Amino acid sequence: MTMAYCQESNFAACFALAERLIAAYDKHPDSNDQPRYFEIKRLHSQMLREHLADILGPASRLLDTRWM
């Protein structure tokens, strides 16, 4: 999964896929998949930061963006 793929594809599908992959790894960690796991966690966090306003909708204007 690359950032270019996520940008071209549906955000919700990429976000859900990342969450499923993270949950699966958390249940059954595998040292061979650890680098991929950290990359997916990084992409997941980046998607969350970039699309937080989309996720929250109108309530996003109430957020204090200094924490981001």
GROMACS .gro file of C-alpha atoms in nm:
model
   68
    1MET     CA    1   0.000   0.000   0.000
    2THR     CA    2   0.156   0.328  -0.107
    3MET     CA    3   0.054   0.685  -0.044
    4ALA     CA    4  -0.009   0.737  -0.416
    5TYR     CA    5  -0.253   0.445  -0.414
    6CYS     CA    6  -0.435   0.591  -0.115
    7GLN     CA    7  -0.458   0.932  -0.275
    8GLU     CA    8  -0.606   0.786  -0.593
    9SER     CA    9  -0.842   0.544  -0.420
   10ASN     CA   10  -1.135   0.598  -0.195
   11PHE     CA   11  -1.016   0.741   0.137
   12ALA     CA   12  -1.264   0.544   0.346
   13ALA     CA   13  -1.161   0.213   0.190
   14CYS     CA   14  -0.789   0.283   0.247
   15PHE     CA   15  -0.852   0.393   0.603
   16ALA     CA   16  -1.060   0.083   0.679
   17LEU     CA   17  -0.801  -0.144   0.518
   18ALA     CA   18  -0.523   0.011   0.726
   19GLU     CA   19  -0.727  -0.035   1.043
   20ARG     CA   20  -0.791  -0.401   0.960
   21LEU     CA   21  -0.423  -0.466   0.888
   22ILE     CA   22  -0.318  -0.299   1.213
   23ALA     CA   23  -0.576  -0.498   1.412
   24ALA     CA   24  -0.468  -0.824   1.249
   25TYR     CA   25  -0.104  -0.759   1.328
   26ASP     CA   26  -0.188  -0.659   1.687
   27LYS     CA   27  -0.362  -0.996   1.734
   28HIS     CA   28  -0.089  -1.204   1.567
   29PRO     CA   29   0.243  -1.016   1.555
   30ASP     CA   30   0.500  -1.147   1.310
   31SER     CA   31   0.856  -1.016   1.315
   32ASN     CA   32   0.878  -1.053   0.935
   33ASP     CA   33   0.586  -0.812   0.891
   34GLN     CA   34   0.705  -0.558   1.148
   35PRO     CA   35   0.851  -0.304   0.898
   36ARG     CA   36   0.530  -0.317   0.693
   37TYR     CA   37   0.326  -0.281   1.014
   38PHE     CA   38   0.506   0.040   1.110
   39GLU     CA   39   0.468   0.180   0.758
   40ILE     CA   40   0.093   0.109   0.766
   41LYS     CA   41   0.065   0.271   1.110
   42ARG     CA   42   0.247   0.578   0.974
   43LEU     CA   43   0.015   0.599   0.672
   44HIS     CA   44  -0.290   0.547   0.894
   45SER     CA   45  -0.183   0.836   1.118
   46GLN     CA   46  -0.112   1.055   0.818
   47MET     CA   47  -0.454   0.981   0.667
   48LEU     CA   48  -0.619   1.057   0.999
   49ARG     CA   49  -0.439   1.392   1.029
   50GLU     CA   50  -0.505   1.494   0.669
   51HIS     CA   51  -0.871   1.394   0.665
   52LEU     CA   52  -0.977   1.474   1.020
   53ALA     CA   53  -1.194   1.762   0.895
   54ASP     CA   54  -1.362   1.526   0.645
   55ILE     CA   55  -1.428   1.270   0.917
   56LEU     CA   56  -1.571   1.518   1.167
   57GLY     CA   57  -1.754   1.729   0.911
   58PRO     CA   58  -1.904   2.055   1.039
   59ALA     CA   59  -1.778   1.990   1.394
   60SER     CA   60  -1.419   2.021   1.270
   61ARG     CA   61  -1.432   2.401   1.299
   62LEU     CA   62  -1.457   2.356   1.677
   63LEU     CA   63  -1.121   2.175   1.695
   64ASP     CA   64  -0.810   2.338   1.827
   65THR     CA   65  -0.563   2.252   1.549
   66ARG     CA   66  -0.255   2.331   1.759
   67TRP     CA   67  -0.238   1.967   1.877
   68MET     CA   68  -0.196   1.832   1.523
   0.00000   0.00000   0.00000
